[in-house]
Coordinates of C-alpha atoms and ligand atoms in Angstrom, one line a residue:
M147 CA 41.2 95.2 34.1
T148 CA 43.1 95.8 30.2
V149 CA 41.6 96.5 27.1
T150 CA 42.0 92.8 25.6
E151 CA 38.9 91.2 28.4
L152 CA 36.6 93.3 27.2
V153 CA 33.3 91.7 25.8
S154 CA 33.0 92.6 21.5
Y155 CA 31.0 95.5 21.5
D156 CA 28.2 93.4 19.4
E157 CA 27.9 90.3 22.0
A158 CA 27.4 93.4 24.7
L159 CA 24.9 94.4 23.2
A160 CA 23.3 91.0 22.4
S161 CA 22.7 89.9 26.1
Y162 CA 22.1 93.1 27.5
D163 CA 20.2 97.0 27.7
P164 CA 22.4 99.7 28.8
V165 CA 21.3 102.1 31.0
M166 CA 22.8 105.5 30.4
G167 CA 22.7 109.0 33.1
L168 CA 23.9 111.8 31.8
E169 CA 25.6 115.1 34.3
V170 CA 26.6 118.0 32.7
H171 CA 29.0 121.1 33.8
V172 CA 28.4 124.1 32.0
E173 CA 30.7 127.5 33.5
L174 CA 28.6 130.2 32.8
G175 CA 30.0 133.1 31.1
T176 CA 28.5 135.5 33.6
R177 CA 30.9 139.3 34.8
T178 CA 31.1 138.1 38.0
K179 CA 30.9 135.0 40.2
M180 CA 28.0 133.1 41.4
F181 CA 28.4 134.7 45.2
C182 CA 30.8 137.3 45.2
G183 CA 31.3 140.2 43.2
C184 CA 35.0 138.6 41.2
S185 CA 35.6 138.6 37.8
T186 CA 35.7 135.4 36.2
A187 CA 38.2 136.3 33.4
L188 CA 40.4 133.9 31.6
G189 CA 44.2 133.5 31.9
A190 CA 44.6 136.2 35.5
D191 CA 47.2 135.8 37.4
A192 CA 47.3 132.8 40.1
N193 CA 44.8 134.3 42.6
S194 CA 44.2 137.7 41.4
Q195 CA 40.3 137.4 41.6
V196 CA 39.4 136.4 44.8
C197 CA 37.9 137.7 47.9
P198 CA 37.1 137.0 51.4
T199 CA 33.5 135.4 50.2
C200 CA 35.4 133.0 47.4
L201 CA 37.8 132.1 49.6
G202 CA 35.6 131.3 52.4
L203 CA 37.2 133.6 54.9
P204 CA 34.8 134.2 57.7
G205 CA 32.5 136.2 58.6
A206 CA 31.9 136.8 54.4
L207 CA 28.4 136.4 53.2
P208 CA 27.6 135.6 49.6
V209 CA 25.4 137.2 48.0
V210 CA 23.2 135.6 44.8
N211 CA 24.7 136.5 41.4
K212 CA 21.0 138.2 39.4
S213 CA 22.4 137.0 36.0
G214 CA 23.9 133.5 36.8
V215 CA 20.0 132.5 37.8
E216 CA 18.4 134.2 34.9
S217 CA 20.9 132.3 32.6
A218 CA 20.0 128.9 34.7
I219 CA 16.1 129.7 34.5
R220 CA 16.5 130.2 30.2
I221 CA 18.7 126.8 30.5
G222 CA 16.1 125.3 32.5
L223 CA 13.1 126.8 29.4
A224 CA 15.1 126.2 26.7
L225 CA 15.2 122.2 28.6
H226 CA 11.5 122.4 28.4
C227 CA 12.2 122.1 31.9
E228 CA 9.6 123.7 34.9
I229 CA 11.0 126.4 36.7
A230 CA 10.9 126.0 40.8
E231 CA 8.4 129.3 42.3
W232 CA 11.0 128.8 45.1
C233 CA 14.0 126.8 45.9
R234 CA 17.6 127.5 48.2
F235 CA 21.2 126.7 48.0
A236 CA 22.5 124.1 49.7
R237 CA 26.0 123.3 51.7
K238 CA 27.7 120.0 50.1
N239 CA 29.8 119.5 52.7
Y240 CA 33.2 117.7 51.6
F241 CA 37.0 119.0 52.7
Y242 CA 39.2 119.7 49.4
P243 CA 42.1 121.7 48.8
D244 CA 41.0 123.2 45.9
M245 CA 37.7 124.4 47.7
P246 CA 38.1 126.9 50.2
K247 CA 34.9 127.4 52.2
N248 CA 35.2 123.3 52.9
F249 CA 31.7 123.0 51.0
Q250 CA 30.6 123.9 47.7
T251 CA 27.7 125.8 47.6
S252 CA 25.0 124.3 45.3
Q253 CA 21.4 123.3 45.5
Y254 CA 20.0 119.5 46.0
D255 CA 16.9 118.5 46.4
E256 CA 15.1 122.3 45.4
P257 CA 17.0 122.5 42.2
I258 CA 15.6 126.0 40.0
A259 CA 14.8 124.0 36.4
F260 CA 13.6 120.4 37.1
D261 CA 11.3 117.6 34.6
G262 CA 12.4 118.8 31.0
Y263 CA 13.6 116.7 27.8
L264 CA 16.1 117.9 25.2
D265 CA 15.5 116.2 21.6
V266 CA 18.8 115.2 19.6
Q267 CA 18.8 114.4 16.3
L268 CA 21.0 111.2 15.3
E269 CA 23.3 111.6 12.2
D270 CA 20.7 109.2 10.0
G271 CA 18.2 112.1 11.0
E272 CA 16.6 109.7 13.4
V273 CA 15.0 112.0 16.8
F274 CA 15.5 110.9 20.3
R275 CA 14.3 112.1 23.3
V276 CA 16.5 112.1 26.2
E277 CA 14.4 113.6 29.6
I278 CA 15.9 116.8 31.7
E279 CA 16.0 115.1 35.6
R280 CA 16.8 118.5 36.9
A281 CA 19.4 121.8 36.2
H282 CA 20.4 123.2 40.0
M283 CA 22.9 126.0 39.9
E284 CA 25.9 125.5 42.2
E285 CA 29.6 127.4 42.3
D286 CA 33.2 125.5 40.0
T287 CA 36.6 125.2 42.4
G288 CA 39.3 126.3 42.4
K289 CA 42.2 124.5 40.6
S290 CA 45.3 122.4 42.5
T291 CA 48.6 122.0 40.0
H292 CA 50.7 119.4 40.8
V293 CA 54.5 120.4 40.8
G294 CA 57.4 117.9 40.4
G295 CA 56.6 114.5 39.5
A296 CA 56.9 112.4 36.3
T297 CA 52.7 112.4 35.5
G298 CA 51.3 116.2 36.5
R299 CA 49.1 113.7 39.5
I300 CA 49.7 114.2 42.7
H301 CA 51.4 110.8 43.0
G302 CA 55.3 111.8 42.9
A303 CA 54.6 115.9 42.8
S304 CA 57.0 117.3 45.2
H305 CA 54.2 120.0 45.9
S306 CA 50.6 121.7 44.9
L307 CA 50.2 124.8 43.6
L308 CA 46.6 126.1 44.5
D309 CA 44.6 128.7 42.6
Y310 CA 41.1 130.2 43.6
N311 CA 40.7 131.9 40.4
R312 CA 38.1 129.3 39.8
A313 CA 36.7 129.0 43.0
G314 CA 32.5 130.8 42.8
I315 CA 32.4 130.4 39.0
P316 CA 29.0 129.7 38.7
L317 CA 27.9 126.3 37.1
I318 CA 24.4 124.9 36.0
E319 CA 25.0 121.4 36.5
I320 CA 21.9 118.9 34.0
V321 CA 21.2 116.0 35.2
T322 CA 19.4 113.5 32.7
K323 CA 17.0 110.8 33.7
P324 CA 18.4 107.5 33.1
I325 CA 17.8 106.7 28.9
V326 CA 16.9 103.9 28.5
G327 CA 15.9 102.3 24.8
A328 CA 18.9 103.5 23.1
G329 CA 19.9 99.9 22.7
E330 CA 23.4 100.0 20.5
R331 CA 22.9 103.4 19.7
A332 CA 23.3 104.4 23.6
P333 CA 27.2 106.0 22.6
E334 CA 25.7 107.7 19.5
V335 CA 23.2 109.2 21.8
A336 CA 25.4 110.4 23.9
K337 CA 27.5 112.2 21.6
A338 CA 24.5 113.6 20.3
Y339 CA 22.9 114.6 23.7
V340 CA 26.0 116.3 24.7
A341 CA 26.3 118.0 21.3
E342 CA 23.2 119.3 21.2
L343 CA 23.1 120.8 25.0
R344 CA 26.4 122.7 23.5
E345 CA 24.5 124.1 20.6
L346 CA 21.7 125.2 22.4
I347 CA 23.9 126.9 25.5
K348 CA 25.2 128.6 22.7
A349 CA 22.6 129.7 21.2
L350 CA 21.5 130.7 24.7
G351 CA 24.3 132.9 24.6
V352 CA 24.7 131.5 28.7
S353 CA 28.3 130.0 27.8
E354 CA 30.7 129.8 25.2
A355 CA 30.6 125.7 26.0
R356 CA 34.2 125.3 25.1
M357 CA 34.1 121.5 26.3
E358 CA 38.6 121.8 25.6
M359 CA 38.2 124.7 28.2
G360 CA 36.9 122.7 31.1
Q361 CA 33.7 125.3 30.2
M362 CA 31.4 121.9 29.7
R363 CA 32.6 118.9 31.0
C364 CA 30.7 115.3 31.6
D365 CA 30.4 112.5 33.6
V366 CA 28.5 109.5 32.0
N367 CA 27.3 107.4 34.0
L368 CA 26.4 103.2 32.6
S369 CA 25.0 100.2 33.8
L370 CA 24.2 97.0 32.1
R371 CA 20.3 94.6 32.1
P372 CA 20.2 91.9 30.6
K373 CA 17.7 91.6 27.9
G374 CA 14.6 91.4 29.3
R375 CA 14.9 92.9 32.9
E376 CA 12.5 95.9 34.1
A377 CA 15.3 95.9 37.3
F378 CA 18.2 99.1 36.2
G379 CA 22.1 97.3 37.4
T380 CA 24.6 99.2 39.3
R381 CA 26.3 101.5 37.2
S382 CA 29.9 103.2 37.1
E383 CA 30.3 106.6 36.7
T384 CA 32.8 108.2 34.4
K385 CA 34.2 111.8 35.7
N386 CA 34.9 114.7 33.6
V387 CA 35.0 113.6 30.1
N388 CA 35.7 116.6 28.5
S389 CA 35.0 115.6 24.4
L390 CA 31.6 114.7 22.3
R391 CA 34.3 111.8 21.2
S392 CA 35.3 110.5 24.0
V393 CA 32.0 110.9 25.4
E394 CA 30.7 108.3 23.0
R395 CA 34.1 106.4 23.7
A396 CA 33.7 105.7 27.7
A397 CA 30.2 105.1 27.0
R398 CA 31.2 102.2 24.5
F399 CA 34.2 101.0 26.2
E400 CA 31.6 101.2 29.9
I401 CA 29.2 98.8 28.3
Q402 CA 31.9 96.6 27.0
R403 CA 33.4 96.5 30.3
H404 CA 30.4 96.0 32.4
A405 CA 29.4 93.2 29.7
A406 CA 33.0 90.8 30.4
V407 CA 32.1 91.2 33.9
L408 CA 28.5 90.4 34.7
S409 CA 29.1 87.5 31.3
S410 CA 32.1 86.2 33.4
G411 CA 29.7 85.9 37.1
G412 CA 31.6 89.0 38.5
S413 CA 28.8 92.1 39.9
I414 CA 29.4 96.0 38.8
V415 CA 30.8 97.6 42.2
Q416 CA 29.1 101.2 42.5
E417 CA 32.4 103.6 41.6
T418 CA 33.5 106.5 39.6
R419 CA 36.2 105.8 37.0
H420 CA 38.8 108.2 35.7
F421 CA 38.8 108.4 31.5
H422 CA 41.6 107.6 29.8
E423 CA 42.6 109.6 25.8
E424 CA 45.1 107.6 24.9
D425 CA 43.1 104.4 24.5
G426 CA 39.5 104.9 25.1
S427 CA 39.8 103.4 28.5
T428 CA 38.3 104.0 31.9
T429 CA 40.0 102.8 34.8
S430 CA 38.8 102.7 38.9
G431 CA 38.5 105.9 40.3
R432 CA 36.6 105.7 44.0
V433 CA 34.6 103.2 45.3
K434 CA 31.1 105.4 46.1
E435 CA 30.5 103.7 49.4
E436 CA 33.3 104.7 50.9
A437 CA 32.2 107.8 49.4
E438 CA 31.5 110.6 52.5
D439 CA 28.2 112.0 53.5
Y440 CA 28.2 115.1 52.0
R441 CA 25.7 115.8 55.0
Y442 CA 23.5 118.4 52.2
F443 CA 21.5 121.0 54.5
P444 CA 19.5 124.1 52.7
E445 CA 22.6 127.3 53.2
P446 CA 21.8 129.7 55.8
D447 CA 23.3 132.9 54.6
L448 CA 21.6 133.3 51.1
V449 CA 18.2 133.9 50.8
P450 CA 15.8 131.3 49.1
V451 CA 15.7 132.3 45.0
A452 CA 11.6 133.0 44.1
P453 CA 11.8 133.8 40.5
S454 CA 8.3 135.5 39.8
R455 CA 6.2 133.9 36.9
E456 CA 6.0 137.2 35.1
W457 CA 10.2 137.0 34.9
V458 CA 10.1 133.4 34.4
E459 CA 8.0 134.7 31.0
E460 CA 9.9 137.5 30.8
L461 CA 12.3 135.3 30.1
R462 CA 10.7 132.5 27.4
G463 CA 10.6 136.1 26.0
T464 CA 14.2 136.0 25.1
L465 CA 14.7 132.1 23.9
P466 CA 16.1 131.9 20.7
E467 CA 14.8 129.2 17.9
L468 CA 16.5 125.5 19.0
P469 CA 19.6 124.2 17.0
R470 CA 17.8 121.9 16.4
V471 CA 15.0 123.5 14.6
R472 CA 17.0 126.1 13.1
R473 CA 19.5 123.4 11.5
N474 CA 16.3 122.0 10.0
R475 CA 15.6 124.8 8.4
L476 CA 18.4 126.4 7.7
R477 CA 19.1 122.5 6.0
E478 CA 15.4 122.7 3.5
E479 CA 16.6 126.4 3.0
W480 CA 19.7 125.8 1.4
G481 CA 17.8 122.2 -0.6
I482 CA 21.2 120.0 1.2
T483 CA 21.2 116.6 2.3
E484 CA 21.0 115.3 6.1
H485 CA 24.9 113.9 5.5
E486 CA 25.6 117.5 4.0
M487 CA 24.4 119.1 6.1
Q488 CA 26.6 117.4 8.4
S489 CA 29.2 118.4 7.3
V490 CA 28.8 121.4 7.8
L491 CA 28.1 121.5 11.1
N492 CA 31.3 119.5 11.6
A493 CA 33.1 122.4 9.8
G494 CA 31.7 124.5 11.4
A495 CA 30.5 126.5 9.2
V496 CA 26.6 127.1 9.9
D497 CA 27.0 130.5 11.1
L498 CA 29.6 131.2 8.5
I499 CA 26.7 130.2 5.7
V500 CA 24.6 131.9 7.2
A501 CA 26.1 135.7 7.6
T502 CA 27.6 135.3 3.7
V503 CA 23.9 134.4 2.1
D504 CA 23.0 137.3 4.6
A505 CA 25.1 139.6 3.2
G506 CA 23.8 138.6 0.0
A507 CA 25.2 135.6 -1.3
P508 CA 23.2 132.7 -2.9
A509 CA 23.4 129.3 -0.4
D510 CA 25.5 127.1 -2.7
Q511 CA 27.9 129.7 -3.5
A512 CA 28.6 130.7 -0.3
R513 CA 28.3 126.8 0.9
K514 CA 30.6 125.7 -2.0
W515 CA 32.9 128.8 -1.1
W516 CA 32.9 127.9 2.8
M517 CA 33.3 124.2 2.5
G518 CA 35.6 123.8 -0.5
E519 CA 38.4 126.5 -0.8
L520 CA 38.3 128.0 2.6
A521 CA 37.8 124.8 4.5
R522 CA 40.9 123.8 2.6
R523 CA 42.8 126.7 3.6
A524 CA 41.9 126.5 7.2
N525 CA 42.6 123.2 7.4
E526 CA 46.1 123.9 6.1
D527 CA 46.4 126.3 8.3
G528 CA 45.5 124.0 11.5
V529 CA 43.2 127.0 12.0
E530 CA 38.8 126.7 13.1
L531 CA 37.3 128.2 9.7
P532 CA 35.6 131.5 11.8
A533 CA 39.4 132.3 12.8
L534 CA 40.5 133.0 8.7
S535 CA 41.0 136.2 7.9
I536 CA 38.0 136.8 5.7
T537 CA 34.4 137.7 6.4
P538 CA 31.1 135.9 5.4
E539 CA 30.7 139.7 4.2
Q540 CA 33.9 139.1 1.8
V541 CA 32.9 135.9 0.9
A542 CA 29.7 137.1 -1.1
R543 CA 31.0 140.0 -2.5
V544 CA 33.5 137.4 -4.4
C545 CA 30.5 135.5 -5.3
A546 CA 29.5 138.5 -6.3
L547 CA 32.1 139.1 -8.9
V548 CA 31.5 135.6 -9.6
A549 CA 28.2 136.2 -10.9
E550 CA 28.2 139.5 -12.2
G551 CA 31.0 137.8 -14.3
S552 CA 34.0 139.6 -13.8
L553 CA 36.2 136.5 -12.5
N554 CA 35.6 133.4 -12.6
D555 CA 36.4 130.3 -10.6
K556 CA 39.7 131.0 -10.3
L557 CA 40.4 134.5 -10.6
A558 CA 37.7 133.8 -7.2
R559 CA 40.1 130.9 -5.5
Q560 CA 43.2 134.2 -5.9
T561 CA 40.7 137.0 -5.2
I562 CA 40.2 134.8 -1.7
E563 CA 44.2 134.2 -1.4
G564 CA 45.0 137.8 -2.2
V565 CA 42.3 138.9 1.0
L566 CA 43.9 137.0 3.0
A567 CA 46.8 137.1 2.5
G568 CA 46.1 140.2 4.0
E569 CA 46.1 142.2 0.8
G570 CA 43.1 144.2 1.0
T571 CA 39.2 143.8 0.6
P572 CA 37.6 141.4 -2.4
D573 CA 37.6 144.7 -4.6
E574 CA 41.3 145.9 -3.8
V575 CA 42.8 142.3 -4.9
V576 CA 41.3 142.2 -8.1
D577 CA 42.8 145.4 -8.6
K578 CA 45.9 145.1 -7.2
R579 CA 46.6 141.6 -9.1
G580 CA 44.7 142.6 -12.0
L581 CA 42.7 140.0 -12.0
K582 CA 39.2 140.9 -14.0
V583 CA 37.5 138.4 -16.3
V584 CA 39.1 139.5 -19.7
S585 CA 35.3 140.1 -21.5
D586 CA 37.0 142.3 -24.5
E587 CA 35.6 140.6 -26.7
G588 CA 37.8 141.8 -29.7
A589 CA 40.6 141.0 -27.2
L590 CA 39.4 137.3 -26.5
G591 CA 38.4 137.4 -30.1
T592 CA 42.4 137.8 -31.5
A593 CA 43.1 135.0 -28.7
V594 CA 40.9 132.9 -30.0
D595 CA 42.3 133.3 -34.2
E596 CA 45.8 132.6 -32.4
A597 CA 44.4 129.6 -30.8
I598 CA 43.1 128.1 -33.9
A599 CA 46.0 129.5 -36.2
G600 CA 48.2 127.2 -34.0
N601 CA 46.4 124.2 -33.4
P602 CA 44.9 123.6 -37.1
D603 CA 45.0 120.1 -36.5
V604 CA 42.1 120.3 -32.9
A605 CA 40.6 123.0 -35.4
E606 CA 40.4 120.7 -38.5
K607 CA 38.7 118.0 -36.4
I608 CA 36.6 119.9 -34.3
R609 CA 35.8 120.8 -38.0
G610 CA 34.9 117.2 -38.5
G611 CA 32.1 116.9 -35.5
K612 CA 34.9 116.2 -32.9
V613 CA 33.6 118.9 -30.8
A614 CA 35.3 117.4 -27.7
A615 CA 38.2 118.5 -28.8
A616 CA 37.6 122.0 -28.6
G617 CA 38.7 121.6 -24.3
A618 CA 42.4 122.1 -26.4
L619 CA 41.5 125.4 -27.3
V620 CA 39.8 126.4 -24.6
G621 CA 42.7 125.1 -22.6
A622 CA 45.0 127.5 -25.0
V623 CA 43.2 130.7 -25.0
M624 CA 42.8 130.3 -21.1
K625 CA 46.0 129.7 -20.9
A626 CA 47.0 132.6 -23.1
T627 CA 44.6 135.1 -21.1
R628 CA 47.0 133.5 -17.6
G629 CA 43.5 132.5 -16.7
Q630 CA 41.8 135.3 -17.0
A631 CA 38.7 134.5 -20.0
D632 CA 35.0 133.0 -20.0
A633 CA 35.8 129.7 -20.2
A634 CA 31.9 129.5 -21.9
R635 CA 32.3 132.2 -23.6
V636 CA 35.4 131.7 -25.0
K637 CA 34.3 127.5 -25.8
E638 CA 31.1 129.6 -27.7
M639 CA 33.5 131.3 -30.0
I640 CA 35.5 128.9 -31.1
M641 CA 32.2 126.9 -32.2
E642 CA 31.6 130.5 -33.9
K643 CA 34.5 130.4 -35.5
L644 CA 34.5 127.4 -36.9
G645 CA 31.0 127.5 -37.8
V646 CA 30.6 124.5 -35.6
E647 CA 27.0 123.8 -33.4
G648 CA 28.1 124.2 -30.1
Ligands
LIG921 P1 25.1 111.1 41.7 O1 25.3 113.0 42.5 O2 24.7 110.2 42.7 O3 25.9 110.4 40.5 P2 22.7 111.8 40.1 O4 21.2 111.9 40.8 O5 23.1 113.2 40.4 O6 23.1 110.9 41.4 O7 23.7 111.2 39.0 C1 23.6 109.9 38.1 C2 22.8 109.8 36.7 O8 23.0 108.6 36.9 C3 21.5 110.3 36.4 O9 21.8 111.3 35.1 C4 20.6 109.2 36.6 O10 19.5 109.3 35.8 C5 21.8 107.8 36.0 N1 21.5 106.2 37.0 C6 21.0 106.4 37.7 N2 20.6 104.8 38.1 C7 21.3 105.0 37.3 C8 21.4 103.2 36.9 N3 21.6 102.7 37.5 N4 22.2 103.1 35.9 C9 22.7 104.5 34.6 N5 22.1 105.7 35.1 C10 21.2 105.2 36.1
LIG922 MG1 27.7 112.1 39.7
LIG923 ZN1 35.3 136.6 45.9

């Protein structure tokens, strides 16, 4: 199906009600793999972080990574789930070259965490509750690279390379209950859910959850039902969507595609689909009816996981403030609107502003610099804000220099520029570049006298009551002092000298 055959989004929503299910895989940041002691560090030579267990060699015995279980429980608790008193791992049997054991160690009908929810905030501030079916532990597969073809896909490739370094890295799969009632906002809810989950995972410190690096990936299940009908329609499952924007686009595309098929009298086949970044479309993958039976059975080589209630409560005590709650608290403390907070979030500036405020800067000043000058510089250099070579403490110091009157905004910008250029701390840059505001009244007075003498017509206008004309004289003084005068003080002095009320 091509894009042109889609039903328009509004038309689709006029007749149908979308139902969604989101399955998110998160790669945990544990030091070692889930069932062996191999390192999980990225960037190592292919197949240098493997052992008989994660290669599935005969006789090798797995052992559960306690810190993986701990992360799973903390994620479950943060999602308001119940934590199983006793659960087992299961073998999910299938053959694929990137999975050397020929089964994935996963959990099936006994997940470690179940029945929870995550409240997500939409752009207009409305809160939507997404219910969680379960969160279970499993392991990642290796990585295949198809070489010799034009597309990097297996078709047309001359051979394939396999790297098992990733095989056995712990994964947590978080599955929602069917999400109903979102209506036309279903794609926005999908995106907001994944965004919120990512923030939560990062706040828990269990993974960096970088979607662009595959540390977090989402399968989008979607079906439509005619408005007013209870029963769900047949779903499609768009696999491995790996950015927030793509999650939203995939849901939107599937709504339009399902509507086109259904309203022309066709029926949806249950299948997996691939998402295409280029045009936001999805194409058919594997039809579910043909999918193999995984012959799940309990893993005989691993003991059951039975976390004591004391341990669970201890872990509950380690939970951070939920990201949504923290965001709302900060928004109030900073006295900004939802919309302004959204910009701060999008810029990835929340933690930087918090750290700058912790270092003593007023919130509005901290926000002004990070969202203004520094965001502009990061954008110019094509980097993220945290990658700029200036620390929150240094930004706070610049704010302090402005507050005490040593720097004006223009000089502060030059100071920041110097820090970014590696010229040293704000104080060092101010010294080296000689950026202090000219506050010596005598020197300023001379500059003001010269400006008045040099522009007698302007001075006359001001005397005659045209106070607005003072700008030209202030400009002349600022120019003469290379921008290092306090403009407000200059204006005051001009008025005093001309004998005009300011
Ligand atoms: P599978 O492994 O076959 O994909 P899961 O139960 O792991 O099954 O995940 C299915 C996901 O799709 C869940 O999030 C579930 O809530 C959701 N879901 C189930 N039925 C439907 C449906 N008819 N339409 C949309 N989503 C659905
Ligand atoms: Mg699925
Ligand atoms: Zn190993």
